[in-house]
PDB file of C-alpha atoms and ligand atoms in Angstrom:
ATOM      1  CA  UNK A 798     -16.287-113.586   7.535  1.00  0.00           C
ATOM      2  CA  UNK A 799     -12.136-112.990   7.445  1.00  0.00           C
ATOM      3  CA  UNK A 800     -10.146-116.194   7.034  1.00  0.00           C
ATOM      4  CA  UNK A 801      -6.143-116.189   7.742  1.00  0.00           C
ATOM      5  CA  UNK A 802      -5.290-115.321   4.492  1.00  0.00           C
ATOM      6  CA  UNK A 803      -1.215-116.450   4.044  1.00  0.00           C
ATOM      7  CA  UNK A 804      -0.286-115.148   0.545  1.00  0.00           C
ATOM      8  CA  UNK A 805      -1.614-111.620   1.721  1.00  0.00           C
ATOM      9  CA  UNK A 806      -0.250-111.648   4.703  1.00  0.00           C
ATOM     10  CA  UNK A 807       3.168-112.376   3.084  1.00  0.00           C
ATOM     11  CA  UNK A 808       2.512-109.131   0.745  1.00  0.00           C
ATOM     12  CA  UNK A 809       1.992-107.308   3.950  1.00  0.00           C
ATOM     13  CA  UNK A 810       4.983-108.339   5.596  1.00  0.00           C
ATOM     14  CA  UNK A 811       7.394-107.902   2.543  1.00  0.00           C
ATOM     15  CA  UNK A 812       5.883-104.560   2.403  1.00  0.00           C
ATOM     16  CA  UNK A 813       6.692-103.785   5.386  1.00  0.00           C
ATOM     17  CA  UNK A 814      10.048-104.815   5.143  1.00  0.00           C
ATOM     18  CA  UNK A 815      10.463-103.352   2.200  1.00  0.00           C
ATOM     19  CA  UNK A 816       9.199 -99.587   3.264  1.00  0.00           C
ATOM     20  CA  UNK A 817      11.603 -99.858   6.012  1.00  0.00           C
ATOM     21  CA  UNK A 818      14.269-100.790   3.423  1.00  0.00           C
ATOM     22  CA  UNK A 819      13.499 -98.195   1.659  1.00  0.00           C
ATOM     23  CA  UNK A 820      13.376 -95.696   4.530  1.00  0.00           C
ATOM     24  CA  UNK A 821      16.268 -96.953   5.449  1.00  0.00           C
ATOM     25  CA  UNK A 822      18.567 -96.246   2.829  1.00  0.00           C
ATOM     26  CA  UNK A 823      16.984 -93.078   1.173  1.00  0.00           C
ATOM     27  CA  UNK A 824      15.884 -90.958   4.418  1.00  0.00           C
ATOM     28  CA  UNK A 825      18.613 -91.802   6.571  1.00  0.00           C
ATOM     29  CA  UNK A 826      20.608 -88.391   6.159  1.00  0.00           C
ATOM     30  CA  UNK A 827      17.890 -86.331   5.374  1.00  0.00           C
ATOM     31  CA  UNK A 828      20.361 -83.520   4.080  1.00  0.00           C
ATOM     32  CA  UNK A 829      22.933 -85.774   2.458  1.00  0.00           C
ATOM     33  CA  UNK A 830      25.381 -85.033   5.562  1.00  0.00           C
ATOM     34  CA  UNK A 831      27.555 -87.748   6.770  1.00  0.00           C
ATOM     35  CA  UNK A 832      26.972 -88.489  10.439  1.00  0.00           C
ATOM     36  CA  UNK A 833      29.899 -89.273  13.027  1.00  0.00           C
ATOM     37  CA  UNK A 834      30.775 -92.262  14.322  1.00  0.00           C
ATOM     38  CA  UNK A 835      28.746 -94.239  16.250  1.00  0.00           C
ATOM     39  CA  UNK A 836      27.129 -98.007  16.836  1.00  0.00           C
ATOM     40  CA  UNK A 837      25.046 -99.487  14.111  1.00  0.00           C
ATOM     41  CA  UNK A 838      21.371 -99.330  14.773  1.00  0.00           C
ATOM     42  CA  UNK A 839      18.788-102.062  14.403  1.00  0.00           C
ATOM     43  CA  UNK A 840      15.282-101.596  12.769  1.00  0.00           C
ATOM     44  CA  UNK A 841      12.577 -99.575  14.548  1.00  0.00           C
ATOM     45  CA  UNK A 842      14.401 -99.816  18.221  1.00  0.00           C
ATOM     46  CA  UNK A 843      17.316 -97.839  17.137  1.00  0.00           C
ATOM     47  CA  UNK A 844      20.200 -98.199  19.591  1.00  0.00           C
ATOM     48  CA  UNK A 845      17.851 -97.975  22.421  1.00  0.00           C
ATOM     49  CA  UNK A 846      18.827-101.297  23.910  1.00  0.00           C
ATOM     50  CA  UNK A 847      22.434-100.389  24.125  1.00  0.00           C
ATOM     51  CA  UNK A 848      21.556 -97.639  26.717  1.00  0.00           C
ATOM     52  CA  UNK A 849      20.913-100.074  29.658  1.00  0.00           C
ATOM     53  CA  UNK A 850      19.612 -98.955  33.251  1.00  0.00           C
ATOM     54  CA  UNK A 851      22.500 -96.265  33.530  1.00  0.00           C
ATOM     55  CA  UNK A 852      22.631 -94.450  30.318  1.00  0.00           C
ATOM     56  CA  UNK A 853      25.123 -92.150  31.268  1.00  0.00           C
ATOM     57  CA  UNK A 854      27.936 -94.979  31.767  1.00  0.00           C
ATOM     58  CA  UNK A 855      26.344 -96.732  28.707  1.00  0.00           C
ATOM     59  CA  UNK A 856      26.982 -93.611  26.635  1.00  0.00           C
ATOM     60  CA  UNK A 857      29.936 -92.981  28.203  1.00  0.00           C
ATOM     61  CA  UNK A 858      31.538 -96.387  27.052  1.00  0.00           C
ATOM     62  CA  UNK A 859      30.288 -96.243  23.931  1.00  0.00           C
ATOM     63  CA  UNK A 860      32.107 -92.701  22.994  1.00  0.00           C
ATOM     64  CA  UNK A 861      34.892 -94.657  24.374  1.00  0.00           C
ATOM     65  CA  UNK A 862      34.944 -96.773  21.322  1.00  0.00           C
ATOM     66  CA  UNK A 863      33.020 -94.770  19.068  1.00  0.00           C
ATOM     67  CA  UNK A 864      34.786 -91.127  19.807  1.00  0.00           C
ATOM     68  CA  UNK A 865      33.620 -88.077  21.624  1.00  0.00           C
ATOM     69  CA  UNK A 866      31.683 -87.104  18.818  1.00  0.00           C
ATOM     70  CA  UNK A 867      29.180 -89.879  18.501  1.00  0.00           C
ATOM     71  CA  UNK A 868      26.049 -90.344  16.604  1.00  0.00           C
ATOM     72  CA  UNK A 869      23.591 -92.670  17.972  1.00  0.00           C
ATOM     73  CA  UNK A 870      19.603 -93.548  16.981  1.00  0.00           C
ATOM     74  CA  UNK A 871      17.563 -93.956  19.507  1.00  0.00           C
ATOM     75  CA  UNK A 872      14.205 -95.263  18.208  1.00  0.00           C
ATOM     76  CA  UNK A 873      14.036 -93.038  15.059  1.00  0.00           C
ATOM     77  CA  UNK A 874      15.615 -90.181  16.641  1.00  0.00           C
ATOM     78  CA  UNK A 875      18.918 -89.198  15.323  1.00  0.00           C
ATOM     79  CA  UNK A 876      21.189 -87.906  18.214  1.00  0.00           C
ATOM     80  CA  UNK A 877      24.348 -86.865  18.412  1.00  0.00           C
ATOM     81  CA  UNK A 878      26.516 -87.755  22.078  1.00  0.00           C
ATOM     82  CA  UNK A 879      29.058 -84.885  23.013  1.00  0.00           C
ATOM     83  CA  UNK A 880      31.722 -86.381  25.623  1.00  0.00           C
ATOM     84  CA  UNK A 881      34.767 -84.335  25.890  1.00  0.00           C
ATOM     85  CA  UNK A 882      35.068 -80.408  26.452  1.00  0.00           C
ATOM     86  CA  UNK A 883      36.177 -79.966  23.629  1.00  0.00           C
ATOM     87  CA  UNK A 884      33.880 -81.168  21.832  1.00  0.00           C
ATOM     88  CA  UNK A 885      31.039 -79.421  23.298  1.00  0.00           C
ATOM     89  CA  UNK A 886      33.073 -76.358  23.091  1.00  0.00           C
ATOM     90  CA  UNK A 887      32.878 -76.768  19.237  1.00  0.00           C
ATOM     91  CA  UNK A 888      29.209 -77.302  19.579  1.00  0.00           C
ATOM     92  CA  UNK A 889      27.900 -74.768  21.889  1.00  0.00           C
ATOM     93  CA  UNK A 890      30.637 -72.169  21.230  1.00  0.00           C
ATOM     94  CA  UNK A 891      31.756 -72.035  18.039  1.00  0.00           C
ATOM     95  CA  UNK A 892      28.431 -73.453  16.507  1.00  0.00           C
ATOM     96  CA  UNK A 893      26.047 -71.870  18.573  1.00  0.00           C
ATOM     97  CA  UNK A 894      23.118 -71.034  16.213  1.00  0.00           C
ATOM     98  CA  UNK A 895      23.513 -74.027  14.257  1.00  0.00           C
ATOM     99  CA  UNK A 896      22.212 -76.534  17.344  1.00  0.00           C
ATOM    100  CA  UNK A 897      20.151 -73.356  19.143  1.00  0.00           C
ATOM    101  CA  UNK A 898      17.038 -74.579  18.218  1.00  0.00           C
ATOM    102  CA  UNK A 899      15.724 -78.003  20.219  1.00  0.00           C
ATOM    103  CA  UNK A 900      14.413 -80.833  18.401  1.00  0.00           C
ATOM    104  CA  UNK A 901      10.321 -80.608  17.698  1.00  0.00           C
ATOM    105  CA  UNK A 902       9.351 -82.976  20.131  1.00  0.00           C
ATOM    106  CA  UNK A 903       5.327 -84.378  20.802  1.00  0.00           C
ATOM    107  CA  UNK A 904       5.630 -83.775  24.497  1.00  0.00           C
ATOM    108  CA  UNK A 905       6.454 -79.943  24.024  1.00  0.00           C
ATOM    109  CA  UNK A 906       3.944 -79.644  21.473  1.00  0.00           C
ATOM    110  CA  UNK A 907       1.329 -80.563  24.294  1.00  0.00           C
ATOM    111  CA  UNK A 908       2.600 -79.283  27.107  1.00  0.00           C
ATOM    112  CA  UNK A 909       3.727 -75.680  25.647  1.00  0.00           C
ATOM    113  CA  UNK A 910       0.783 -74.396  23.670  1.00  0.00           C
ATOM    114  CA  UNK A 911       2.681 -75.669  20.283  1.00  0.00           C
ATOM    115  CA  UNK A 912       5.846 -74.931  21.063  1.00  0.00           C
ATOM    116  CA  UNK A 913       5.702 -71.485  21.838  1.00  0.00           C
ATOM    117  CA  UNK A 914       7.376 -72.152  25.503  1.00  0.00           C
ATOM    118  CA  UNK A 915      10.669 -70.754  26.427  1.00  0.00           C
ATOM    119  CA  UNK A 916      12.674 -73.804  27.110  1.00  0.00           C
ATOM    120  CA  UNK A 917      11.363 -75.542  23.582  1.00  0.00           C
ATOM    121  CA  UNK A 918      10.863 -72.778  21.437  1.00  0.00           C
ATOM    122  CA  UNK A 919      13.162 -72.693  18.026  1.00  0.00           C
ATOM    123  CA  UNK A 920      15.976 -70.105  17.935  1.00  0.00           C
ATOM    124  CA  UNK A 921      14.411 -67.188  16.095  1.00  0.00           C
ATOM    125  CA  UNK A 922      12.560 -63.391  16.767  1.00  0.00           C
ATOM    126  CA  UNK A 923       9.737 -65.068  19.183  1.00  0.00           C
ATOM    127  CA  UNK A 924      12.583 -66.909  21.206  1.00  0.00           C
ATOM    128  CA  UNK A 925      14.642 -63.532  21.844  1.00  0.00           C
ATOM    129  CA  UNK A 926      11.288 -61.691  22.445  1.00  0.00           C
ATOM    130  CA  UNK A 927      10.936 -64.138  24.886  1.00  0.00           C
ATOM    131  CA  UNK A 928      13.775 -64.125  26.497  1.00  0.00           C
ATOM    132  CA  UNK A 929      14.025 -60.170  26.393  1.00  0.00           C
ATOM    133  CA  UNK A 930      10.930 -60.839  28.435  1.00  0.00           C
ATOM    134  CA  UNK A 931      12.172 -62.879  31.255  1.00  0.00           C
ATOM    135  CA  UNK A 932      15.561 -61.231  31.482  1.00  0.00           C
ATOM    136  CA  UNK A 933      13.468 -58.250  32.482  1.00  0.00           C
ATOM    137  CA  UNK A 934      10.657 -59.261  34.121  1.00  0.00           C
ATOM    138  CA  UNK A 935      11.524 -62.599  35.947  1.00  0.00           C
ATOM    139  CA  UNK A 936      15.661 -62.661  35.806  1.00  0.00           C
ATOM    140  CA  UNK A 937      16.352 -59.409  36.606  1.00  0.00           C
ATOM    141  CA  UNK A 938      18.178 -58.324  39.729  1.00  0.00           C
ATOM    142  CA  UNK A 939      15.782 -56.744  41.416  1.00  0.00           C
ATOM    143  CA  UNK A 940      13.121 -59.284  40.993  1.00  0.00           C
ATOM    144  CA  UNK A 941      15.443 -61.521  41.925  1.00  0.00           C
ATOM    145  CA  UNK A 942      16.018 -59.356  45.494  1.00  0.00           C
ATOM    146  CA  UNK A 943      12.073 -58.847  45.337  1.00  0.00           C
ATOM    147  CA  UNK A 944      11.358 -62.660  46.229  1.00  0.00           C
ATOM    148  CA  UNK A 945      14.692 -63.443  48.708  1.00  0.00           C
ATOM    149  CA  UNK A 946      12.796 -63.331  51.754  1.00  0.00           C
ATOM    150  CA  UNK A 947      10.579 -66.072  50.396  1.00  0.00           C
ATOM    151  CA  UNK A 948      13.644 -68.258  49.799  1.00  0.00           C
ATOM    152  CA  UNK A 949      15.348 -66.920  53.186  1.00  0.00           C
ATOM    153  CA  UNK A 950      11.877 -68.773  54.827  1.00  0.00           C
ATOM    154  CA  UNK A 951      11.476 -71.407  52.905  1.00  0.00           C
ATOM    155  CA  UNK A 952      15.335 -72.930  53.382  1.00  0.00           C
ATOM    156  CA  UNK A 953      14.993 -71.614  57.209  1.00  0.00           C
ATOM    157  CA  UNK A 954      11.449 -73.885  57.655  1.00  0.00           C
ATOM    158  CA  UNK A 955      13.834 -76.800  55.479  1.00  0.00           C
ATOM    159  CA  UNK A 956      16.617 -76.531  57.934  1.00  0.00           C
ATOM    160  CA  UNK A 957      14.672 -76.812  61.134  1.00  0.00           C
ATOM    161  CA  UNK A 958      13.190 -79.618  59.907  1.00  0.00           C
ATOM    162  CA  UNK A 959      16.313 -81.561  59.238  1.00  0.00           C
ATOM    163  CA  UNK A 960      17.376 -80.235  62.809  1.00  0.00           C
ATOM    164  CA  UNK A 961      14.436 -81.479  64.174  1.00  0.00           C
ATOM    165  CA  UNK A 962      14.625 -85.111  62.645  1.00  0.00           C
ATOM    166  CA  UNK A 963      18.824 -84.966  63.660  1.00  0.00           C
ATOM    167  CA  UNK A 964      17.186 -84.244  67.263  1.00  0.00           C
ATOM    168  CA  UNK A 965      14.576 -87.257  67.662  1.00  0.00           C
ATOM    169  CA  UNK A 966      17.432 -90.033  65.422  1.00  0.00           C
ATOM    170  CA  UNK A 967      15.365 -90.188  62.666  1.00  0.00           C
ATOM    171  CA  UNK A 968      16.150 -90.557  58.732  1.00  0.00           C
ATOM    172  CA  UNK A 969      16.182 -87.946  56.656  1.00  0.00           C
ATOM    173  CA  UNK A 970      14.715 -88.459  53.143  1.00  0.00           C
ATOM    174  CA  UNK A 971      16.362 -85.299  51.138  1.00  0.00           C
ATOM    175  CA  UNK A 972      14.900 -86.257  48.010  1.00  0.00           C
ATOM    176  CA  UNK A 973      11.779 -85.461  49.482  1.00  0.00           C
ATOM    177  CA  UNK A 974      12.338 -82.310  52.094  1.00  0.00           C
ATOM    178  CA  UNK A 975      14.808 -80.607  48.190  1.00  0.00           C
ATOM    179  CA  UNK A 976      11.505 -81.601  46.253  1.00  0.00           C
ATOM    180  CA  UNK A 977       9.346 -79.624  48.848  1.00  0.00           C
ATOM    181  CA  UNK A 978      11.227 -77.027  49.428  1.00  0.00           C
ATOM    182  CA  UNK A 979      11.325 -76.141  45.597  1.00  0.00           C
ATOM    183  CA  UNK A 980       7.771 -76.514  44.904  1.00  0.00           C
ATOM    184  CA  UNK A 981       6.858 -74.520  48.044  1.00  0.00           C
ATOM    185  CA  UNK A 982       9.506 -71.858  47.150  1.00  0.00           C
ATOM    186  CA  UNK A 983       8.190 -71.420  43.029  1.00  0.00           C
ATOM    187  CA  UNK A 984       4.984 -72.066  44.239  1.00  0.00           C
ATOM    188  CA  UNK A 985       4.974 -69.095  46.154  1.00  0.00           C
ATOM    189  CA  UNK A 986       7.240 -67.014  44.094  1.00  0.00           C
ATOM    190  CA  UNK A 987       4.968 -67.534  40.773  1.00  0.00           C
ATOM    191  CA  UNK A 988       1.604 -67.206  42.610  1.00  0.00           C
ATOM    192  CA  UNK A 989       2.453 -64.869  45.585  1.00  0.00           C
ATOM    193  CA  UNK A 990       0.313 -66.588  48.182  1.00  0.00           C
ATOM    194  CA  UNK A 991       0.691 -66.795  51.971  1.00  0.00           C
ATOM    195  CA  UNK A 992      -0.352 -70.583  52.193  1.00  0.00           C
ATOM    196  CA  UNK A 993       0.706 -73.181  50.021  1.00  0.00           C
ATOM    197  CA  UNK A 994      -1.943 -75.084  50.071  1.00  0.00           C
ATOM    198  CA  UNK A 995      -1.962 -75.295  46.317  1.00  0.00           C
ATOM    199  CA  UNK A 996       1.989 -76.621  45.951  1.00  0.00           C
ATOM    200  CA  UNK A 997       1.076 -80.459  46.332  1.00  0.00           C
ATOM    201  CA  UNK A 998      -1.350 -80.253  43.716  1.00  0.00           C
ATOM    202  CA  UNK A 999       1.229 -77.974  41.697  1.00  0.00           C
ATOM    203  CA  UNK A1000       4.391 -80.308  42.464  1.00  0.00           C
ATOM    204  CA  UNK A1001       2.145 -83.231  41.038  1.00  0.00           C
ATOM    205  CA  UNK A1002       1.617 -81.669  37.926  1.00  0.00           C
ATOM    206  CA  UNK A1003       5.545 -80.771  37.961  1.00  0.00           C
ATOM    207  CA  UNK A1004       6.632 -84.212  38.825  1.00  0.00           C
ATOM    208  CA  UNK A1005       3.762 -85.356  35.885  1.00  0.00           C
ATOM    209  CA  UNK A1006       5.504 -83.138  33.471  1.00  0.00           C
ATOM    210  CA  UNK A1007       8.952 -84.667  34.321  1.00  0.00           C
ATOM    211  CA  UNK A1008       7.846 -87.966  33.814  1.00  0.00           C
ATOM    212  CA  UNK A1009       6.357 -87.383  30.305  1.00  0.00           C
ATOM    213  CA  UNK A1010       9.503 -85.170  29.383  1.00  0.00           C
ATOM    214  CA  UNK A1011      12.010 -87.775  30.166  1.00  0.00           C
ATOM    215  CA  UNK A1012      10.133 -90.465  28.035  1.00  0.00           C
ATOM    216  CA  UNK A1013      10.791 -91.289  24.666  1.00  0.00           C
ATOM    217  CA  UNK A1014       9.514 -89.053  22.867  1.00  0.00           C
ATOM    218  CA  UNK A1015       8.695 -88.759  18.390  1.00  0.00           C
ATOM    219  CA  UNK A1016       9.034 -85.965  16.478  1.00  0.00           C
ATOM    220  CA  UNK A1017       5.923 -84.290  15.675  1.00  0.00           C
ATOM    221  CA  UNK A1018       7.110 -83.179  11.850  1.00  0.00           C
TER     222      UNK A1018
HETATM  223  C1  NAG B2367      20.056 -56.947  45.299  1.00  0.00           C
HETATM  224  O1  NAG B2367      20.567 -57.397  46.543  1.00  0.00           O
HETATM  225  C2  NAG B2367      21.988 -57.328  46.655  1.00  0.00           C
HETATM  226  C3  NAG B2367      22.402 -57.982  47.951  1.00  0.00           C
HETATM  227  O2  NAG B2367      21.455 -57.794  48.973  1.00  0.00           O
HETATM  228  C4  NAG B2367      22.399 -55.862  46.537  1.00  0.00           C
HETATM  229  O3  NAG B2367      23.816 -55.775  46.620  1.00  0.00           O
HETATM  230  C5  NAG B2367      21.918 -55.311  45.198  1.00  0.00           C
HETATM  231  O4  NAG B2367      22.220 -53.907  45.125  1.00  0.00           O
HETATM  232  C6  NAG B2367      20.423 -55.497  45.055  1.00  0.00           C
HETATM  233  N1  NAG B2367      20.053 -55.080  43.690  1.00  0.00           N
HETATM  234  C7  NAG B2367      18.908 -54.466  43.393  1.00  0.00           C
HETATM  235  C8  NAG B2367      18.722 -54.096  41.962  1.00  0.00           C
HETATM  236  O5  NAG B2367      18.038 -54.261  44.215  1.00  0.00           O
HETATM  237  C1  NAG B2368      12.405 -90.480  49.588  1.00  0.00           C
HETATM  238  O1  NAG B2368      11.381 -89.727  49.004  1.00  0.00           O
HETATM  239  C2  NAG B2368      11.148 -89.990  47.611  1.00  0.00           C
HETATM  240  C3  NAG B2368      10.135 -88.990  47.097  1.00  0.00           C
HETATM  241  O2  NAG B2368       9.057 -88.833  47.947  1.00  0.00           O
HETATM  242  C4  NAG B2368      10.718 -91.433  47.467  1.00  0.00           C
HETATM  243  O3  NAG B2368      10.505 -91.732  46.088  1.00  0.00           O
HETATM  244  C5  NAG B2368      11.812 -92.347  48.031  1.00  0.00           C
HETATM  245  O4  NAG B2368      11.397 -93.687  47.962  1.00  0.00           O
HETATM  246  C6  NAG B2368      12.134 -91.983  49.474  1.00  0.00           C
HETATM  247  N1  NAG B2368      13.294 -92.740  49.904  1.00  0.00           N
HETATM  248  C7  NAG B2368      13.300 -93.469  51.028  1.00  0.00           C
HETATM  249  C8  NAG B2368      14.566 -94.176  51.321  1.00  0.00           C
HETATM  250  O5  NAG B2368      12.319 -93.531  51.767  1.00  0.00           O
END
């Protein structure tokens, strides 16, 4: 039979103190790189809490104080906040293949056979045999031209709806009628069928995919 043990249970909590002590101070810049600016993190939660309902003005306000180049942790994810032009000029122009690659997360290693998807994929022969691959075959002009008339129906069917609802007063909910009108429109230009019949069950498994993307998600290395 187990008894509350409170010497050992001490142990365990110093331990775990001390481990995240440790963590703390030795792994924290994995390559010995200084990080920018930013607000000082708490254990295990990061800055998280800072973020608020609207992270955007949260953020925002913080590279106010902090500077347009501002590192923040959120959980035990390092990030880095870009908030001026300029800044992501630097970043996305001038050091292009240094931040190419996207961070390793668990939610693309599940939902893109390992990370071998196009959108998660690291920067590297696969990813420009990739895209190679859908600047020809899905980007190019003429498949482009090749699928117009489904998006020439798709927006007309969209816009007689909204005419018909401005006809009989009623509301229009345009989250909804945008969010149908896409999944009906790749639904048909990915699969090539007449009826749709298939694009609720396929915008549920888009909308699932957008809610597990946008979570917090850990590194899987
Ligand atoms: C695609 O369509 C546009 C406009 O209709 C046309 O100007 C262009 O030549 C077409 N391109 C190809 C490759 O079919
Ligand atoms: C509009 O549609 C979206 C998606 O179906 C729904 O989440 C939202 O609550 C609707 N808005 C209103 C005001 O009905």
């Amino acid at each position: 039979m187990y008894s509350f043990n409170l010497p050992l249970f001490l142990i365990f909590i110093i331990l775990i103190v001390g481990i995240w002590l440790w963590k703390r101070y030795t792994n924290e810049r994995p390559h010995g790189n200084k990080l920018p600016p930013g607000p000082k993190p708490l254990p295990v939660i990061g800055s998280l809490h800072l973020l608020g309902k609207l992270p955007h003005r949260a953020l925002h306000k913080l590279s106010k104080k902090h500077g347009s180049i501002m590192s923040i942790r959120l959980g035990n994810v390092e990030s880095i906040v870009l908030s001026s032009p300029d800044a992501a000029k630097l970043f996305l122009g001038d050091h292009d293949a240094d931040v190419s690659s996207r961070p390793k997360l668990q939610v693309a290693k599940y939902l893109s056979y390992g990370i071998k998807g196009m959108a998660y994929t690291e920067y590297g022969s696969h990813w420009r045999a990739l895209r190679k691959l859908c600047a020809m075959e899905f980007f190019s002009c003429a498949k482009i031209n090749a699928t117009a008339d489904i998006r020439r129906e798709e927006i007309g069917k969209t816009l007689d709806e909204i005419r018909g609802c401005s006809m009989k007063n009623e509301v229009v909910n345009l989250t909804e009628m945008a969010s149908k009108l896409i999944g009906r429109t790749t639904f048909k230009t990915l699969f090539g069928r007449k009826d749709y019949g298939g694009s609720t069950e396929f915008m549920k498994v888009v909308h699932d995919v957008g809610s597990v993307l946008f979570k917090h998600n850990g590194k899987h290395e």
